[in-house]
mmCIF file of C-alpha atoms and ligand atoms in Angstrom:
data_model
loop_
_atom_site.group_PDB
_atom_site.id
_atom_site.type_symbol
_atom_site.label_atom_id
_atom_site.label_comp_id
_atom_site.label_asym_id
_atom_site.label_seq_id
_atom_site.Cartn_x
_atom_site.Cartn_y
_atom_site.Cartn_z
ATOM 1 C CA MET D 1 199.475 55.767 145.460
ATOM 2 C CA MET D 2 200.070 57.918 148.423
ATOM 3 C CA LYS D 3 203.729 58.662 148.819
ATOM 4 C CA MET D 4 204.629 62.319 149.034
ATOM 5 C CA PRO D 5 208.403 62.572 148.783
ATOM 6 C CA ASN D 6 208.414 66.330 148.908
ATOM 7 C CA VAL D 7 205.994 66.761 151.760
ATOM 8 C CA ARG D 8 207.467 66.979 155.219
ATOM 9 C CA LEU D 9 205.505 65.629 158.149
ATOM 10 C CA ALA D 10 203.147 68.172 159.549
ATOM 11 C CA ALA D 11 204.793 70.368 162.131
ATOM 12 C CA LEU D 12 204.991 68.894 165.568
ATOM 13 C CA GLY D 13 202.304 70.234 167.812
ATOM 14 C CA ALA D 14 199.693 70.582 165.118
ATOM 15 C CA THR D 15 196.320 69.364 166.302
ATOM 16 C CA VAL D 16 195.805 65.684 165.596
ATOM 17 C CA LEU D 17 192.373 65.229 164.067
ATOM 18 C CA HIS D 18 192.286 61.464 163.607
ATOM 19 C CA SER D 19 194.470 58.523 164.471
ATOM 20 C CA PHE D 20 193.676 55.080 163.079
ATOM 21 C CA SER D 21 190.016 55.948 163.217
ATOM 22 C CA ALA D 22 188.115 53.189 161.504
ATOM 23 C CA THR D 23 185.225 55.578 161.073
ATOM 24 C CA ALA D 24 183.707 55.768 157.653
ATOM 25 C CA GLN D 25 184.504 59.153 156.232
ATOM 26 C CA ASN D 26 183.239 60.249 152.824
ATOM 27 C CA MET D 27 181.040 57.458 151.439
ATOM 28 C CA SER D 28 179.383 59.624 148.785
ATOM 29 C CA TYR D 29 178.797 58.524 145.178
ATOM 30 C CA GLY D 30 178.299 54.931 146.267
ATOM 31 C CA ALA D 31 181.758 54.299 147.749
ATOM 32 C CA ASP D 32 181.828 50.487 147.910
ATOM 33 C CA ASN D 33 185.418 49.231 147.980
ATOM 34 C CA PHE D 34 184.465 45.826 149.414
ATOM 35 C CA TYR D 35 181.593 45.147 147.018
ATOM 36 C CA ARG D 36 180.729 41.478 146.416
ATOM 37 C CA SER D 37 178.436 40.268 143.657
ATOM 38 C CA ASP D 38 175.937 37.422 143.911
ATOM 39 C CA ASN D 39 176.611 36.702 140.248
ATOM 40 C CA VAL D 40 180.353 36.190 140.589
ATOM 41 C CA THR D 41 182.399 33.518 142.357
ATOM 42 C CA VAL D 42 185.817 34.408 143.777
ATOM 43 C CA TRP D 43 188.690 31.933 143.821
ATOM 44 C CA PRO D 44 191.932 32.761 145.639
ATOM 45 C CA VAL D 45 194.781 31.678 143.358
ATOM 46 C CA THR D 46 198.572 31.747 143.240
ATOM 47 C CA PHE D 47 200.935 31.447 140.310
ATOM 48 C CA PRO D 48 204.655 31.848 139.605
ATOM 49 C CA THR D 49 206.576 34.739 138.102
ATOM 50 C CA LEU D 50 209.370 34.272 135.578
ATOM 51 C CA TYR D 51 211.702 34.490 138.585
ATOM 52 C CA ARG D 52 209.913 31.628 140.405
ATOM 53 C CA THR D 53 208.378 33.817 143.066
ATOM 54 C CA THR D 54 204.684 33.444 143.843
ATOM 55 C CA VAL D 55 202.017 36.007 143.014
ATOM 56 C CA ALA D 56 198.675 35.945 144.835
ATOM 57 C CA GLY D 57 195.475 36.847 143.061
ATOM 58 C CA ASN D 58 191.724 36.532 143.161
ATOM 59 C CA LEU D 59 190.089 34.945 140.133
ATOM 60 C CA PHE D 60 186.556 36.272 139.576
ATOM 61 C CA LEU D 61 184.351 34.031 137.453
ATOM 62 C CA PRO D 62 180.850 34.923 136.300
ATOM 63 C CA ASN D 63 178.516 32.258 137.696
ATOM 64 C CA ASP D 64 177.101 31.704 134.233
ATOM 65 C CA LEU D 65 180.522 31.432 132.548
ATOM 66 C CA ASP D 66 180.664 28.874 129.747
ATOM 67 C CA THR D 67 183.784 27.004 130.821
ATOM 68 C CA THR D 68 183.813 24.994 127.593
ATOM 69 C CA ALA D 69 184.325 28.200 125.550
ATOM 70 C CA ASN D 70 187.250 30.548 125.035
ATOM 71 C CA ASN D 71 186.526 33.655 127.087
ATOM 72 C CA SER D 72 188.027 37.136 127.337
ATOM 73 C CA ALA D 73 189.963 37.879 130.511
ATOM 74 C CA ILE D 74 191.077 41.045 132.291
ATOM 75 C CA ILE D 75 193.892 41.481 134.838
ATOM 76 C CA VAL D 76 193.468 44.241 137.426
ATOM 77 C CA GLY D 77 196.332 45.868 139.364
ATOM 78 C CA HIS D 78 195.871 47.861 142.579
ATOM 79 C CA PRO D 79 197.116 51.346 143.468
ATOM 80 C CA MET D 80 200.769 51.713 144.502
ATOM 81 C CA GLY D 81 201.206 50.681 148.129
ATOM 82 C CA ALA D 82 197.757 49.108 148.283
ATOM 83 C CA VAL D 83 196.695 45.465 147.943
ATOM 84 C CA LYS D 84 194.205 43.714 145.699
ATOM 85 C CA GLU D 85 191.490 44.074 148.349
ATOM 86 C CA GLN D 86 191.689 47.811 147.758
ATOM 87 C CA THR D 87 190.161 48.912 144.437
ATOM 88 C CA ALA D 88 191.379 45.966 142.314
ATOM 89 C CA ASN D 89 188.823 43.449 143.603
ATOM 90 C CA LEU D 90 186.044 45.978 143.026
ATOM 91 C CA TYR D 91 187.014 46.588 139.394
ATOM 92 C CA ALA D 92 187.499 42.845 138.815
ATOM 93 C CA THR D 93 184.086 42.052 140.301
ATOM 94 C CA LYS D 94 182.394 44.637 138.106
ATOM 95 C CA MET D 95 184.112 43.259 135.001
ATOM 96 C CA ALA D 96 183.157 39.677 135.923
ATOM 97 C CA GLU D 97 179.531 40.768 136.370
ATOM 98 C CA GLN D 98 179.645 41.763 132.736
ATOM 99 C CA GLY D 99 180.872 38.345 131.632
ATOM 100 C CA PHE D 100 184.649 38.712 131.724
ATOM 101 C CA VAL D 101 187.021 36.364 133.503
ATOM 102 C CA ALA D 102 188.818 38.801 135.825
ATOM 103 C CA LEU D 103 191.950 38.429 137.917
ATOM 104 C CA SER D 104 193.061 40.898 140.578
ATOM 105 C CA ILE D 105 196.669 40.567 141.702
ATOM 106 C CA ASP D 106 198.887 41.650 144.565
ATOM 107 C CA VAL D 107 202.007 43.027 142.916
ATOM 108 C CA PRO D 108 205.251 41.374 144.128
ATOM 109 C CA PHE D 109 206.384 42.458 147.639
ATOM 110 C CA TRP D 110 202.816 43.459 148.616
ATOM 111 C CA GLY D 111 199.780 41.715 150.050
ATOM 112 C CA ASN D 112 200.023 37.945 149.772
ATOM 113 C CA SER D 113 202.515 37.952 146.904
ATOM 114 C CA GLU D 114 206.030 36.874 147.725
ATOM 115 C CA GLY D 115 209.026 39.152 147.879
ATOM 116 C CA GLU D 116 211.380 40.272 150.621
ATOM 117 C CA PRO D 117 211.625 42.659 152.210
ATOM 118 C CA ARG D 118 207.926 43.346 152.389
ATOM 119 C CA ASN D 119 206.858 46.625 150.758
ATOM 120 C CA ALA D 120 209.958 46.737 148.568
ATOM 121 C CA VAL D 121 209.893 48.805 145.389
ATOM 122 C CA SER D 122 210.834 47.169 142.101
ATOM 123 C CA PRO D 123 208.903 48.597 139.163
ATOM 124 C CA ASP D 124 210.331 45.910 136.892
ATOM 125 C CA PHE D 125 209.135 43.166 139.230
ATOM 126 C CA TYR D 126 205.747 44.854 139.574
ATOM 127 C CA ALA D 127 205.386 44.794 135.776
ATOM 128 C CA GLU D 128 206.409 41.137 135.801
ATOM 129 C CA GLY D 129 203.392 40.494 138.051
ATOM 130 C CA PHE D 130 201.130 41.403 135.119
ATOM 131 C CA SER D 131 202.985 39.126 132.704
ATOM 132 C CA ALA D 132 202.835 36.293 135.251
ATOM 133 C CA ALA D 133 199.084 36.876 135.421
ATOM 134 C CA VAL D 134 198.905 36.521 131.624
ATOM 135 C CA ASP D 135 200.774 33.202 131.940
ATOM 136 C CA TYR D 136 198.271 32.034 134.529
ATOM 137 C CA LEU D 137 195.179 33.093 132.602
ATOM 138 C CA GLY D 138 196.491 31.773 129.299
ATOM 139 C CA LEU D 139 196.926 28.335 130.844
ATOM 140 C CA ARG D 140 193.205 28.156 131.799
ATOM 141 C CA ASP D 141 191.319 26.230 129.142
ATOM 142 C CA PHE D 142 188.359 28.629 129.444
ATOM 143 C CA VAL D 143 190.491 31.685 128.558
ATOM 144 C CA ASP D 144 191.372 32.767 125.030
ATOM 145 C CA ARG D 145 195.078 33.698 124.988
ATOM 146 C CA GLU D 146 194.431 36.282 122.294
ATOM 147 C CA ARG D 147 191.807 38.084 124.347
ATOM 148 C CA ILE D 148 193.584 39.044 127.560
ATOM 149 C CA GLY D 149 193.461 42.696 128.631
ATOM 150 C CA ALA D 150 194.545 44.603 131.719
ATOM 151 C CA ILE D 151 193.483 47.489 133.919
ATOM 152 C CA GLY D 152 196.048 49.349 136.028
ATOM 153 C CA ILE D 153 194.846 51.693 138.749
ATOM 154 C CA CYS D 154 197.062 54.507 140.083
ATOM 155 C CA GLY D 155 200.687 53.231 140.174
ATOM 156 C CA SER D 156 199.615 50.018 138.451
ATOM 157 C CA GLY D 157 198.666 52.175 135.478
ATOM 158 C CA SER D 158 202.366 52.811 134.974
ATOM 159 C CA PHE D 159 203.313 49.198 135.788
ATOM 160 C CA VAL D 160 200.855 47.757 133.276
ATOM 161 C CA LEU D 161 202.140 50.079 130.533
ATOM 162 C CA SER D 162 205.672 48.999 131.383
ATOM 163 C CA ALA D 163 204.555 45.363 131.121
ATOM 164 C CA ALA D 164 202.641 45.901 127.880
ATOM 165 C CA LYS D 165 205.650 47.433 126.104
ATOM 166 C CA ILE D 166 207.454 44.083 126.301
ATOM 167 C CA ASP D 167 204.488 41.711 126.537
ATOM 168 C CA PRO D 168 202.380 41.743 123.371
ATOM 169 C CA ARG D 169 200.082 39.146 124.925
ATOM 170 C CA ILE D 170 198.345 42.015 126.757
ATOM 171 C CA ALA D 171 195.912 42.868 123.981
ATOM 172 C CA ALA D 172 194.222 45.986 125.358
ATOM 173 C CA ILE D 173 195.218 48.253 128.243
ATOM 174 C CA ALA D 174 193.161 50.641 130.373
ATOM 175 C CA THR D 175 194.402 52.814 133.209
ATOM 176 C CA SER D 176 192.380 54.580 135.886
ATOM 177 C CA SER D 177 193.708 57.488 137.973
ATOM 178 C CA MET D 178 197.154 56.654 136.660
ATOM 179 C CA TYR D 179 200.293 57.718 138.491
ATOM 180 C CA ASP D 180 203.609 57.668 136.632
ATOM 181 C CA MET D 181 205.565 56.491 139.659
ATOM 182 C CA GLY D 182 208.839 57.394 137.947
ATOM 183 C CA ALA D 183 208.010 61.000 137.117
ATOM 184 C CA PHE D 184 206.272 61.489 140.445
ATOM 185 C CA ASN D 185 209.299 60.384 142.449
ATOM 186 C CA ARG D 186 211.744 62.305 140.282
ATOM 187 C CA ASP D 187 209.843 65.531 139.866
ATOM 188 C CA GLY D 188 206.924 65.574 142.290
ATOM 189 C CA LEU D 189 203.444 66.647 141.292
ATOM 190 C CA ARG D 190 203.416 69.355 138.609
ATOM 191 C CA HIS D 191 207.227 69.293 138.646
ATOM 192 C CA ALA D 192 207.309 70.905 142.088
ATOM 193 C CA GLN D 193 210.430 68.976 143.110
ATOM 194 C CA SER D 194 213.845 70.231 142.025
ATOM 195 C CA VAL D 195 216.777 68.053 140.988
ATOM 196 C CA ASP D 196 218.505 69.035 144.234
ATOM 197 C CA GLN D 197 215.509 67.821 146.223
ATOM 198 C CA ARG D 198 215.547 64.614 144.212
ATOM 199 C CA LYS D 199 219.205 64.165 145.075
ATOM 200 C CA GLU D 200 218.437 64.602 148.773
ATOM 201 C CA ILE D 201 215.911 61.757 148.570
ATOM 202 C CA ILE D 202 218.395 59.584 146.687
ATOM 203 C CA ALA D 203 221.074 60.378 149.265
ATOM 204 C CA ALA D 204 218.738 59.430 152.112
ATOM 205 C CA ALA D 205 217.984 56.099 150.421
ATOM 206 C CA ALA D 206 221.708 55.472 149.926
ATOM 207 C CA GLN D 207 222.379 56.291 153.581
ATOM 208 C CA GLN D 208 219.647 53.865 154.612
ATOM 209 C CA ARG D 209 221.308 51.158 152.484
ATOM 210 C CA TRP D 210 224.363 51.467 154.735
ATOM 211 C CA VAL D 211 222.141 50.981 157.762
ATOM 212 C CA GLU D 212 220.410 47.914 156.337
ATOM 213 C CA ALA D 213 223.599 46.454 154.875
ATOM 214 C CA ALA D 214 225.044 46.514 158.387
ATOM 215 C CA GLY D 215 222.011 44.657 159.712
ATOM 216 C CA GLY D 216 220.014 47.674 160.904
ATOM 217 C CA ALA D 217 216.229 47.959 160.860
ATOM 218 C CA THR D 218 214.268 48.552 157.660
ATOM 219 C CA ALA D 219 213.002 52.093 157.261
ATOM 220 C CA TYR D 220 209.831 53.111 155.453
ATOM 221 C CA THR D 221 208.861 56.194 153.500
ATOM 222 C CA GLY D 222 205.826 58.183 152.440
ATOM 223 C CA GLY D 223 202.558 56.344 152.589
ATOM 224 C CA ALA D 224 199.082 57.479 153.481
ATOM 225 C CA ALA D 225 199.195 59.666 156.591
ATOM 226 C CA GLN D 226 198.528 57.792 159.830
ATOM 227 C CA VAL D 227 197.061 60.903 161.379
ATOM 228 C CA LEU D 228 195.543 64.083 159.995
ATOM 229 C CA THR D 229 196.315 67.454 161.441
ATOM 230 C CA GLU D 230 194.991 70.874 160.644
ATOM 231 C CA LEU D 231 198.050 71.293 158.423
ATOM 232 C CA SER D 232 197.365 68.208 156.304
ATOM 233 C CA THR D 233 197.127 68.887 152.580
ATOM 234 C CA ASP D 234 194.116 68.032 150.434
ATOM 235 C CA VAL D 235 196.066 65.160 148.867
ATOM 236 C CA GLU D 236 196.935 63.750 152.289
ATOM 237 C CA ARG D 237 193.286 64.010 153.354
ATOM 238 C CA GLU D 238 192.143 62.257 150.227
ATOM 239 C CA PHE D 239 194.441 59.260 150.753
ATOM 240 C CA TYR D 240 193.751 59.173 154.477
ATOM 241 C CA ASP D 241 190.019 58.997 153.819
ATOM 242 C CA PHE D 242 190.472 55.954 151.581
ATOM 243 C CA TYR D 243 193.264 54.037 153.329
ATOM 244 C CA ARG D 244 192.811 54.891 156.998
ATOM 245 C CA THR D 245 189.056 54.709 157.513
ATOM 246 C CA SER D 246 186.617 51.844 157.161
ATOM 247 C CA ARG D 247 185.954 53.089 153.625
ATOM 248 C CA ALA D 248 188.829 50.864 152.456
ATOM 249 C CA LEU D 249 191.038 50.109 155.475
ATOM 250 C CA PHE D 250 192.621 46.697 154.935
ATOM 251 C CA THR D 251 195.648 45.134 156.562
ATOM 252 C CA PRO D 252 196.981 42.016 154.868
ATOM 253 C CA ALA D 253 198.337 39.244 157.092
ATOM 254 C CA SER D 254 201.855 40.063 155.921
ATOM 255 C CA SER D 255 201.776 43.661 157.173
ATOM 256 C CA ALA D 256 201.561 45.621 160.386
ATOM 257 C CA PRO D 257 198.773 48.236 160.295
ATOM 258 C CA ASN D 258 201.212 51.119 160.425
ATOM 259 C CA LEU D 259 203.142 49.762 157.416
ATOM 260 C CA THR D 260 200.339 49.486 154.883
ATOM 261 C CA THR D 261 200.978 51.821 151.913
ATOM 262 C CA HIS D 262 204.549 52.532 153.092
ATOM 263 C CA PRO D 263 207.344 51.374 150.727
ATOM 264 C CA THR D 264 210.805 50.701 152.122
ATOM 265 C CA LEU D 265 212.900 53.852 151.975
ATOM 266 C CA SER D 266 216.028 52.239 150.531
ATOM 267 C CA SER D 267 214.210 50.539 147.632
ATOM 268 C CA ASN D 268 211.973 53.497 146.846
ATOM 269 C CA ALA D 269 214.883 55.098 144.982
ATOM 270 C CA LYS D 270 214.339 52.457 142.276
ATOM 271 C CA PHE D 271 211.441 54.557 141.047
ATOM 272 C CA MET D 272 213.899 57.266 139.982
ATOM 273 C CA ASN D 273 214.957 54.905 137.174
ATOM 274 C CA PHE D 274 211.426 54.095 136.045
ATOM 275 C CA TYR D 275 210.321 55.605 132.708
ATOM 276 C CA PRO D 276 207.037 53.881 131.832
ATOM 277 C CA PHE D 277 206.159 56.326 129.034
ATOM 278 C CA ASN D 278 209.409 55.872 127.104
ATOM 279 C CA ASP D 279 208.517 53.956 123.933
ATOM 280 C CA ILE D 280 204.830 53.965 124.927
ATOM 281 C CA ASP D 281 204.041 54.466 121.220
ATOM 282 C CA THR D 282 205.373 50.962 120.523
ATOM 283 C CA ILE D 283 202.345 49.457 122.289
ATOM 284 C CA ALA D 284 200.297 50.380 119.190
ATOM 285 C CA PRO D 285 198.302 49.023 117.446
ATOM 286 C CA ARG D 286 197.052 47.652 120.729
ATOM 287 C CA PRO D 287 194.536 50.134 122.150
ATOM 288 C CA LEU D 288 195.052 52.304 125.232
ATOM 289 C CA LEU D 289 192.344 53.887 127.359
ATOM 290 C CA PHE D 290 193.338 56.442 130.010
ATOM 291 C CA ILE D 291 190.590 57.242 132.526
ATOM 292 C CA ALA D 292 191.028 60.068 135.016
ATOM 293 C CA GLY D 293 188.964 62.470 137.058
ATOM 294 C CA ASP D 294 189.096 66.035 135.800
ATOM 295 C CA ARG D 295 189.626 67.151 139.427
ATOM 296 C CA ALA D 296 192.361 64.567 140.072
ATOM 297 C CA HIS D 297 195.652 65.888 141.464
ATOM 298 C CA SER D 298 197.261 63.173 139.294
ATOM 299 C CA ARG D 299 195.678 64.202 135.989
ATOM 300 C CA GLU D 300 199.003 65.275 134.454
ATOM 301 C CA PHE D 301 200.112 61.628 134.246
ATOM 302 C CA SER D 302 197.167 60.540 132.095
ATOM 303 C CA GLU D 303 197.614 63.635 129.936
ATOM 304 C CA ASP D 304 201.334 62.963 129.464
ATOM 305 C CA ALA D 305 200.813 59.294 128.622
ATOM 306 C CA TYR D 306 198.025 60.102 126.198
ATOM 307 C CA ALA D 307 200.161 62.724 124.436
ATOM 308 C CA LEU D 308 203.046 60.284 123.958
ATOM 309 C CA ALA D 309 201.004 57.205 123.020
ATOM 310 C CA ALA D 310 200.187 56.299 119.428
ATOM 311 C CA GLU D 311 196.713 55.559 118.068
ATOM 312 C CA PRO D 312 194.452 53.894 118.937
ATOM 313 C CA LYS D 313 194.220 55.780 122.231
ATOM 314 C CA GLU D 314 191.577 57.566 124.247
ATOM 315 C CA LEU D 315 191.701 59.950 127.198
ATOM 316 C CA PHE D 316 188.430 59.725 129.125
ATOM 317 C CA TRP D 317 187.703 62.412 131.725
ATOM 318 C CA VAL D 318 185.286 61.724 134.541
ATOM 319 C CA PRO D 319 183.643 65.061 135.375
ATOM 320 C CA GLY D 320 183.986 66.131 138.996
ATOM 321 C CA ALA D 321 186.064 63.114 140.027
ATOM 322 C CA SER D 322 189.189 63.317 142.179
ATOM 323 C CA HIS D 323 192.045 60.803 142.131
ATOM 324 C CA THR D 324 190.652 58.436 144.786
ATOM 325 C CA ASP D 325 187.033 58.881 143.685
ATOM 326 C CA LEU D 326 187.913 56.402 140.932
ATOM 327 C CA TYR D 327 189.168 53.897 143.527
ATOM 328 C CA ASP D 328 185.756 52.958 144.900
ATOM 329 C CA ARG D 329 182.923 55.385 144.115
ATOM 330 C CA VAL D 330 180.855 53.099 141.927
ATOM 331 C CA GLU D 331 178.592 55.923 140.774
ATOM 332 C CA MET D 332 181.645 57.745 139.372
ATOM 333 C CA ILE D 333 183.861 54.966 138.009
ATOM 334 C CA PRO D 334 182.941 54.575 134.325
ATOM 335 C CA PHE D 335 182.545 50.798 134.366
ATOM 336 C CA ALA D 336 180.350 50.905 131.256
ATOM 337 C CA LYS D 337 183.188 52.637 129.405
ATOM 338 C CA LEU D 338 185.617 49.889 130.485
ATOM 339 C CA VAL D 339 183.183 47.151 129.449
ATOM 340 C CA ASP D 340 182.661 48.784 126.067
ATOM 341 C CA PHE D 341 186.432 49.206 125.583
ATOM 342 C CA PHE D 342 187.224 45.567 126.303
ATOM 343 C CA ARG D 343 184.193 44.201 124.393
ATOM 344 C CA THR D 344 185.293 46.226 121.377
ATOM 345 C CA HIS D 345 188.983 45.387 121.530
ATOM 346 C CA LEU D 346 189.259 41.909 123.031
ATOM 347 C CA VAL D 347 188.269 40.202 119.816
ATOM 348 C CA ARG D 348 190.035 37.603 117.729
ATOM 349 C CA ASN D 349 191.691 39.033 114.649
HETATM 350 C C1 LIG A 401 182.869 63.676 149.336
HETATM 351 O O1 LIG A 401 183.424 63.274 148.099
HETATM 352 C C2 LIG A 401 182.777 63.809 146.975
HETATM 353 C C3 LIG A 401 183.435 63.210 145.748
HETATM 354 O O2 LIG A 401 184.767 63.587 145.661
HETATM 355 C C4 LIG A 401 182.875 65.323 147.003
HETATM 356 O O3 LIG A 401 182.147 65.859 145.907
HETATM 357 C C5 LIG A 401 182.292 65.858 148.293
HETATM 358 O O4 LIG A 401 182.534 67.243 148.369
HETATM 359 C C6 LIG A 401 182.939 65.176 149.483
HETATM 360 N N1 LIG A 401 182.265 65.596 150.701
HETATM 361 C C7 LIG A 401 182.941 66.079 151.741
HETATM 362 C C8 LIG A 401 182.099 66.435 152.921
HETATM 363 O O5 LIG A 401 184.142 66.224 151.734
HETATM 364 C C1 LIG A 402 172.754 39.168 138.422
HETATM 365 O O1 LIG A 402 172.141 38.219 137.589
HETATM 366 C C2 LIG A 402 170.717 38.404 137.490
HETATM 367 C C3 LIG A 402 170.164 37.218 136.712
HETATM 368 O O2 LIG A 402 170.794 37.109 135.470
HETATM 369 C C4 LIG A 402 170.425 39.724 136.810
HETATM 370 O O3 LIG A 402 169.048 39.967 136.725
HETATM 371 C C5 LIG A 402 171.087 40.846 137.630
HETATM 372 O O4 LIG A 402 170.942 42.076 136.950
HETATM 373 C C6 LIG A 402 172.573 40.559 137.839
HETATM 374 N N1 LIG A 402 173.121 41.554 138.729
HETATM 375 C C7 LIG A 402 174.197 42.272 138.446
HETATM 376 C C8 LIG A 402 174.591 43.267 139.478
HETATM 377 O O5 LIG A 402 174.837 42.157 137.413
HETATM 378 C C1 LIG A 403 189.624 27.690 121.940
HETATM 379 O O1 LIG A 403 190.813 28.148 121.310
HETATM 380 C C2 LIG A 403 191.725 27.108 120.991
HETATM 381 C C3 LIG A 403 192.978 27.727 120.464
HETATM 382 O O2 LIG A 403 192.697 28.589 119.415
HETATM 383 C C4 LIG A 403 191.039 26.171 119.995
HETATM 384 O O3 LIG A 403 191.909 25.094 119.702
HETATM 385 C C5 LIG A 403 189.740 25.625 120.589
HETATM 386 O O4 LIG A 403 189.057 24.862 119.614
HETATM 387 C C6 LIG A 403 188.850 26.760 121.052
HETATM 388 N N1 LIG A 403 187.723 26.197 121.777
HETATM 389 C C7 LIG A 403 186.480 26.572 121.534
HETATM 390 C C8 LIG A 403 185.427 25.905 122.380
HETATM 391 O O5 LIG A 403 186.183 27.409 120.676
HETATM 392 C C1 LIG A 404 204.983 50.395 163.691
HETATM 393 O O1 LIG A 404 204.522 50.028 164.978
HETATM 394 C C2 LIG A 404 205.480 49.267 165.711
HETATM 395 C C3 LIG A 404 204.794 48.750 166.963
HETATM 396 O O2 LIG A 404 204.144 49.810 167.606
HETATM 397 C C4 LIG A 404 206.703 50.127 165.987
HETATM 398 O O3 LIG A 404 207.666 49.382 166.702
HETATM 399 C C5 LIG A 404 207.289 50.565 164.657
HETATM 400 O O4 LIG A 404 208.333 51.481 164.899
HETATM 401 C C6 LIG A 404 206.237 51.250 163.796
HETATM 402 N N1 LIG A 404 206.835 51.463 162.487
HETATM 403 C C7 LIG A 404 206.689 52.594 161.804
HETATM 404 C C8 LIG A 404 207.357 52.645 160.471
HETATM 405 O O5 LIG A 404 206.076 53.533 162.234
#
């Protein structure tokens, strides 16, 4: 996630520090977004949603998988505005190395998944992507339908919770660096955005609808900064480092480089109606694991979800980690915790 509705572009004239530099920036703690494992085979797959659109995914199979057995499977969703090649493939690979069938997906409207216009926001459709992935996995004869779990990273943390509330086939749910995309768009970080400011954003989206309804060009909002200036905030720098340098720069065939991470402005207002934590307690008795860095600017979202969820639930802090550290820094991401969580909970009752 990278959209900052309440942050104006840096003042004109500020010194531009970087522009589309593909230079690796901070690669500390084993940053390895594009990690591939010799022990895992990757299969590009596609499958339909309930609405007959196509979702694209990568199926990661352990090379020593017993395909005559019923195996546990884990779906992985990428950060908001990203694609499966960013973060989701890494988590899926690490889970497959530990014996799980793993499936990373592009949420609808992003990456290679269908949906027009590109980069549209539809939290309901994003959640449907996870349920469509359950359909796909459950139809594989090497997957046990009762042992399918999911990991949602950043915005996908809120989409997977939204999916799980109405899809009991998702048996265990973990989030990492979760962003509640509803609360964030309504209220900003730490409730820094007033209702009047929210209304300005809604009004701008409504105005843009007029433009597009009359055949005008699509407009985009937020997104990871394309350039850093001396006025850039820490949050902007953090997302820039991940999305705009070779650390994790990736442009899917369906996107222009300057549109990656940028949702369409008119559809972004849909997030204002997104309340992923309402009724979160009804996911119980299925277990929830919320993983976040204790330095993450997004930590309030994991705290809020944890407070509202019912048992069994766990809030797992990663000491010293920021929001994007848990995207790709393999020495910080608690993969062993995830493996333990899914080994414990993806069992037949
Ligand atoms: C690089 O990232 C790590 C992890 O967030 C952080 O501890 C370190 O201070 C960063 N280094 C620089 C030079 O920003
Ligand atoms: C890959 O498989 C080999 C042989 O089983 C094993 O020794 C090695 O630890 C595995 N590597 C990873 C990263 O899981
Ligand atoms: C896998 O699960 C199905 C459905 O419960 C069952 O019919 C089948 O026998 C199982 N296969 C194995 C190899 O355990
Ligand atoms: C992206 O780049 C194209 C080509 O340079 C330009 O026409 C378009 O306005 C840019 N779009 C945005 C949202 O910056």
